[in-house]
Amino acid sequence: MKREFLQSLRVGEEPLPKEVVDAIMAENGRDIEAAKVRPEELEILSQRVKDWEDKYQKAQESHEKELKSLRFSQALTAAITKAGGRNEKAISALLDIPTLEAAEDSQALEKALADVKKECPYLFREEATPPAYARFTGANAGDNHYPATLAGALREKFERND
């Protein structure tokens, strides 16, 4: 607040008395001094701001790492399922996870799974479908006649060919 402003104020026709203007200006000066930040307080505040910025950066980096790890884990699970894996934990144990995670390439993951599939095919389901019909199974399995001896089997064989 400026002194000229207070001196220009009028109560009725008369200006404010000098004592009133001086009292208002003194109070205003004390308010301004109280509102000023001292250098040591400014240093403390700036240090707090830096601390919070560091915490934010660390949290951001941690979140990015966690998100990257989660995405890789989901990609690994999907790739193992697509390859027909029987046991995800067993297959994952045979893979070099840190290298694959650093590669960030789905082709590297597929190649690694193909290598594991060659080395340990028992960990993966067969891609071939079972035959639609298997002989001597099903509802009529009991109707099939099995000869009791080799002589009986030969006799049946030669009787059919006659």
PDB file of C-alpha atoms in Angstrom:
ATOM      1  CA  MET A   1       0.000   0.000   0.000  1.00  0.00           C
ATOM      2  CA  LYS A   2       1.272   3.456  -0.834  1.00  0.00           C
ATOM      3  CA  ARG A   3       1.170   6.479   1.471  1.00  0.00           C
ATOM      4  CA  GLU A   4      -0.263   8.656  -1.324  1.00  0.00           C
ATOM      5  CA  PHE A   5      -3.299   6.400  -1.521  1.00  0.00           C
ATOM      6  CA  LEU A   6      -4.048   6.857   2.154  1.00  0.00           C
ATOM      7  CA  GLN A   7      -3.475  10.609   1.982  1.00  0.00           C
ATOM      8  CA  SER A   8      -5.936  10.881  -0.895  1.00  0.00           C
ATOM      9  CA  LEU A   9      -8.690   9.226   1.134  1.00  0.00           C
ATOM     10  CA  ARG A  10     -11.168  11.635   2.669  1.00  0.00           C
ATOM     11  CA  VAL A  11     -13.571  11.326   5.569  1.00  0.00           C
ATOM     12  CA  GLY A  12     -16.243  13.771   4.658  1.00  0.00           C
ATOM     13  CA  GLU A  13     -14.307  16.784   3.369  1.00  0.00           C
ATOM     14  CA  GLU A  14     -11.177  16.259   5.441  1.00  0.00           C
ATOM     15  CA  PRO A  15      -8.214  13.974   4.595  1.00  0.00           C
ATOM     16  CA  LEU A  16      -7.170  11.210   6.991  1.00  0.00           C
ATOM     17  CA  PRO A  17      -5.062  12.558   9.858  1.00  0.00           C
ATOM     18  CA  LYS A  18      -1.305  12.008   9.601  1.00  0.00           C
ATOM     19  CA  GLU A  19      -1.281   9.809  12.734  1.00  0.00           C
ATOM     20  CA  VAL A  20      -3.862   7.450  11.202  1.00  0.00           C
ATOM     21  CA  VAL A  21      -1.892   7.239   7.909  1.00  0.00           C
ATOM     22  CA  ASP A  22       1.329   6.570   9.867  1.00  0.00           C
ATOM     23  CA  ALA A  23      -0.371   3.867  11.992  1.00  0.00           C
ATOM     24  CA  ILE A  24      -1.792   2.152   8.903  1.00  0.00           C
ATOM     25  CA  MET A  25       1.575   2.313   7.110  1.00  0.00           C
ATOM     26  CA  ALA A  26       3.396   0.898  10.167  1.00  0.00           C
ATOM     27  CA  GLU A  27       0.970  -2.011  10.416  1.00  0.00           C
ATOM     28  CA  ASN A  28       1.287  -2.611   6.674  1.00  0.00           C
ATOM     29  CA  GLY A  29       5.107  -2.652   7.025  1.00  0.00           C
ATOM     30  CA  ARG A  30       4.912  -5.246   9.799  1.00  0.00           C
ATOM     31  CA  ASP A  31       2.597  -7.400   7.655  1.00  0.00           C
ATOM     32  CA  ILE A  32       4.995  -7.176   4.735  1.00  0.00           C
ATOM     33  CA  GLU A  33       7.987  -8.116   6.907  1.00  0.00           C
ATOM     34  CA  ALA A  34       6.083 -11.041   8.393  1.00  0.00           C
ATOM     35  CA  ALA A  35       5.147 -12.278   4.933  1.00  0.00           C
ATOM     36  CA  LYS A  36       8.711 -12.151   3.614  1.00  0.00           C
ATOM     37  CA  VAL A  37      10.500 -15.474   3.518  1.00  0.00           C
ATOM     38  CA  ARG A  38      13.865 -15.432   5.198  1.00  0.00           C
ATOM     39  CA  PRO A  39      16.804 -16.984   3.307  1.00  0.00           C
ATOM     40  CA  GLU A  40      17.130 -19.930   5.712  1.00  0.00           C
ATOM     41  CA  GLU A  41      13.422 -20.698   5.335  1.00  0.00           C
ATOM     42  CA  LEU A  42      13.783 -20.449   1.563  1.00  0.00           C
ATOM     43  CA  GLU A  43      16.613 -22.989   1.639  1.00  0.00           C
ATOM     44  CA  ILE A  44      14.526 -25.372   3.732  1.00  0.00           C
ATOM     45  CA  LEU A  45      11.577 -25.021   1.361  1.00  0.00           C
ATOM     46  CA  SER A  46      13.726 -25.512  -1.731  1.00  0.00           C
ATOM     47  CA  GLN A  47      15.262 -28.643  -0.155  1.00  0.00           C
ATOM     48  CA  ARG A  48      11.794 -30.018   0.536  1.00  0.00           C
ATOM     49  CA  VAL A  49      10.813 -29.382  -3.075  1.00  0.00           C
ATOM     50  CA  LYS A  50      13.933 -31.216  -4.282  1.00  0.00           C
ATOM     51  CA  ASP A  51      13.175 -34.140  -1.945  1.00  0.00           C
ATOM     52  CA  TRP A  52       9.639 -34.439  -3.284  1.00  0.00           C
ATOM     53  CA  GLU A  53      10.907 -34.241  -6.875  1.00  0.00           C
ATOM     54  CA  ASP A  54      13.397 -37.046  -6.146  1.00  0.00           C
ATOM     55  CA  LYS A  55      10.657 -39.169  -4.569  1.00  0.00           C
ATOM     56  CA  TYR A  56       8.481 -38.568  -7.606  1.00  0.00           C
ATOM     57  CA  GLN A  57      11.255 -39.566 -10.016  1.00  0.00           C
ATOM     58  CA  LYS A  58      12.029 -42.737  -8.036  1.00  0.00           C
ATOM     59  CA  ALA A  59       8.353 -43.694  -7.905  1.00  0.00           C
ATOM     60  CA  GLN A  60       8.022 -43.051 -11.641  1.00  0.00           C
ATOM     61  CA  GLU A  61      11.058 -45.242 -12.436  1.00  0.00           C
ATOM     62  CA  SER A  62       9.836 -47.981 -10.113  1.00  0.00           C
ATOM     63  CA  HIS A  63       6.425 -47.911 -11.730  1.00  0.00           C
ATOM     64  CA  GLU A  64       7.933 -48.132 -15.228  1.00  0.00           C
ATOM     65  CA  LYS A  65      10.071 -51.136 -14.231  1.00  0.00           C
ATOM     66  CA  GLU A  66       7.102 -52.865 -12.639  1.00  0.00           C
ATOM     67  CA  LEU A  67       4.923 -52.208 -15.677  1.00  0.00           C
ATOM     68  CA  LYS A  68       7.638 -53.482 -18.035  1.00  0.00           C
ATOM     69  CA  SER A  69       8.053 -56.630 -15.932  1.00  0.00           C
ATOM     70  CA  LEU A  70       4.300 -57.215 -15.883  1.00  0.00           C
ATOM     71  CA  ARG A  71       4.049 -56.823 -19.663  1.00  0.00           C
ATOM     72  CA  PHE A  72       6.908 -59.285 -20.176  1.00  0.00           C
ATOM     73  CA  SER A  73       5.341 -61.770 -17.773  1.00  0.00           C
ATOM     74  CA  GLN A  74       2.053 -61.628 -19.677  1.00  0.00           C
ATOM     75  CA  ALA A  75       3.862 -61.987 -23.017  1.00  0.00           C
ATOM     76  CA  LEU A  76       5.786 -64.994 -21.668  1.00  0.00           C
ATOM     77  CA  THR A  77       2.613 -66.663 -20.419  1.00  0.00           C
ATOM     78  CA  ALA A  78       0.885 -66.059 -23.750  1.00  0.00           C
ATOM     79  CA  ALA A  79       3.871 -67.398 -25.720  1.00  0.00           C
ATOM     80  CA  ILE A  80       4.104 -70.554 -23.600  1.00  0.00           C
ATOM     81  CA  THR A  81       0.368 -71.155 -23.969  1.00  0.00           C
ATOM     82  CA  LYS A  82       0.573 -70.579 -27.722  1.00  0.00           C
ATOM     83  CA  ALA A  83       3.477 -73.027 -27.972  1.00  0.00           C
ATOM     84  CA  GLY A  84       1.413 -75.652 -26.149  1.00  0.00           C
ATOM     85  CA  GLY A  85       3.370 -75.698 -22.902  1.00  0.00           C
ATOM     86  CA  ARG A  86       2.199 -78.073 -20.221  1.00  0.00           C
ATOM     87  CA  ASN A  87       3.888 -76.421 -17.219  1.00  0.00           C
ATOM     88  CA  GLU A  88       4.657 -72.711 -17.326  1.00  0.00           C
ATOM     89  CA  LYS A  89       6.956 -72.743 -14.278  1.00  0.00           C
ATOM     90  CA  ALA A  90       9.073 -75.609 -15.604  1.00  0.00           C
ATOM     91  CA  ILE A  91       9.432 -73.995 -19.015  1.00  0.00           C
ATOM     92  CA  SER A  92      10.212 -70.588 -17.490  1.00  0.00           C
ATOM     93  CA  ALA A  93      12.950 -72.176 -15.381  1.00  0.00           C
ATOM     94  CA  LEU A  94      14.699 -73.341 -18.558  1.00  0.00           C
ATOM     95  CA  LEU A  95      14.605 -69.884 -20.161  1.00  0.00           C
ATOM     96  CA  ASP A  96      17.116 -67.077 -19.618  1.00  0.00           C
ATOM     97  CA  ILE A  97      14.503 -64.583 -18.410  1.00  0.00           C
ATOM     98  CA  PRO A  98      16.776 -61.534 -17.835  1.00  0.00           C
ATOM     99  CA  THR A  99      18.201 -61.792 -21.356  1.00  0.00           C
ATOM    100  CA  LEU A 100      14.781 -62.200 -22.927  1.00  0.00           C
ATOM    101  CA  GLU A 101      13.380 -59.334 -20.865  1.00  0.00           C
ATOM    102  CA  ALA A 102      16.223 -57.071 -21.968  1.00  0.00           C
ATOM    103  CA  ALA A 103      15.743 -58.062 -25.611  1.00  0.00           C
ATOM    104  CA  GLU A 104      12.147 -56.755 -25.670  1.00  0.00           C
ATOM    105  CA  ASP A 105      11.576 -58.810 -28.803  1.00  0.00           C
ATOM    106  CA  SER A 106       8.804 -61.352 -29.248  1.00  0.00           C
ATOM    107  CA  GLN A 107      10.849 -63.212 -31.869  1.00  0.00           C
ATOM    108  CA  ALA A 108      13.632 -63.817 -29.349  1.00  0.00           C
ATOM    109  CA  LEU A 109      11.072 -65.261 -26.958  1.00  0.00           C
ATOM    110  CA  GLU A 110       9.598 -67.510 -29.640  1.00  0.00           C
ATOM    111  CA  LYS A 111      13.075 -68.698 -30.667  1.00  0.00           C
ATOM    112  CA  ALA A 112      13.965 -69.486 -27.050  1.00  0.00           C
ATOM    113  CA  LEU A 113      10.721 -71.440 -26.651  1.00  0.00           C
ATOM    114  CA  ALA A 114      11.449 -73.356 -29.868  1.00  0.00           C
ATOM    115  CA  ASP A 115      14.889 -74.270 -28.496  1.00  0.00           C
ATOM    116  CA  VAL A 116      13.371 -75.496 -25.231  1.00  0.00           C
ATOM    117  CA  LYS A 117      10.766 -77.430 -27.199  1.00  0.00           C
ATOM    118  CA  LYS A 118      13.551 -79.226 -29.124  1.00  0.00           C
ATOM    119  CA  GLU A 119      15.467 -80.022 -25.926  1.00  0.00           C
ATOM    120  CA  CYS A 120      12.472 -80.976 -23.764  1.00  0.00           C
ATOM    121  CA  PRO A 121       9.533 -81.972 -25.972  1.00  0.00           C
ATOM    122  CA  TYR A 122       7.778 -83.641 -23.040  1.00  0.00           C
ATOM    123  CA  LEU A 123       7.018 -80.182 -21.603  1.00  0.00           C
ATOM    124  CA  PHE A 124       4.814 -79.375 -24.594  1.00  0.00           C
ATOM    125  CA  ARG A 125       1.632 -80.883 -25.963  1.00  0.00           C
ATOM    126  CA  GLU A 126       1.816 -82.655 -29.286  1.00  0.00           C
ATOM    127  CA  GLU A 127       0.502 -80.626 -32.163  1.00  0.00           C
ATOM    128  CA  ALA A 128      -0.922 -83.658 -33.999  1.00  0.00           C
ATOM    129  CA  THR A 129      -4.531 -84.483 -33.287  1.00  0.00           C
ATOM    130  CA  PRO A 130      -5.401 -87.991 -32.203  1.00  0.00           C
ATOM    131  CA  PRO A 131      -7.041 -90.235 -34.812  1.00  0.00           C
ATOM    132  CA  ALA A 132     -10.791 -90.022 -35.102  1.00  0.00           C
ATOM    133  CA  TYR A 133     -11.158 -93.802 -34.694  1.00  0.00           C
ATOM    134  CA  ALA A 134      -9.000 -96.286 -32.840  1.00  0.00           C
ATOM    135  CA  ARG A 135      -9.496 -99.976 -33.578  1.00  0.00           C
ATOM    136  CA  PHE A 136     -10.955-102.224 -30.886  1.00  0.00           C
ATOM    137  CA  THR A 137     -12.328 -99.356 -28.805  1.00  0.00           C
ATOM    138  CA  GLY A 138     -15.765 -97.964 -28.281  1.00  0.00           C
ATOM    139  CA  ALA A 139     -19.166 -99.622 -27.847  1.00  0.00           C
ATOM    140  CA  ASN A 140     -18.422-102.764 -29.893  1.00  0.00           C
ATOM    141  CA  ALA A 141     -15.104-103.564 -28.230  1.00  0.00           C
ATOM    142  CA  GLY A 142     -16.487-106.739 -26.638  1.00  0.00           C
ATOM    143  CA  ASP A 143     -17.707-108.166 -29.979  1.00  0.00           C
ATOM    144  CA  ASN A 144     -14.197-108.607 -31.346  1.00  0.00           C
ATOM    145  CA  HIS A 145     -12.943-112.178 -31.264  1.00  0.00           C
ATOM    146  CA  TYR A 146      -9.368-112.761 -30.163  1.00  0.00           C
ATOM    147  CA  PRO A 147      -7.976-116.242 -30.792  1.00  0.00           C
ATOM    148  CA  ALA A 148      -6.595-117.898 -27.677  1.00  0.00           C
ATOM    149  CA  THR A 149      -3.589-119.511 -29.338  1.00  0.00           C
ATOM    150  CA  LEU A 150      -1.232-118.951 -32.228  1.00  0.00           C
ATOM    151  CA  ALA A 151      -2.650-121.965 -33.999  1.00  0.00           C
ATOM    152  CA  GLY A 152      -6.142-120.500 -33.693  1.00  0.00           C
ATOM    153  CA  ALA A 153      -4.953-117.183 -35.104  1.00  0.00           C
ATOM    154  CA  LEU A 154      -3.297-118.914 -38.096  1.00  0.00           C
ATOM    155  CA  ARG A 155      -6.383-121.005 -38.714  1.00  0.00           C
ATOM    156  CA  GLU A 156      -8.592-117.882 -38.787  1.00  0.00           C
ATOM    157  CA  LYS A 157      -6.172-116.130 -41.114  1.00  0.00           C
ATOM    158  CA  PHE A 158      -6.047-118.920 -43.643  1.00  0.00           C
ATOM    159  CA  GLU A 159      -9.786-119.633 -43.443  1.00  0.00           C
ATOM    160  CA  ARG A 160     -10.563-116.056 -44.442  1.00  0.00           C
ATOM    161  CA  ASN A 161      -8.242-116.150 -47.441  1.00  0.00           C
ATOM    162  CA  ASP A 162      -9.816-119.338 -48.907  1.00  0.00           C
TER     163      ASP A 162
END
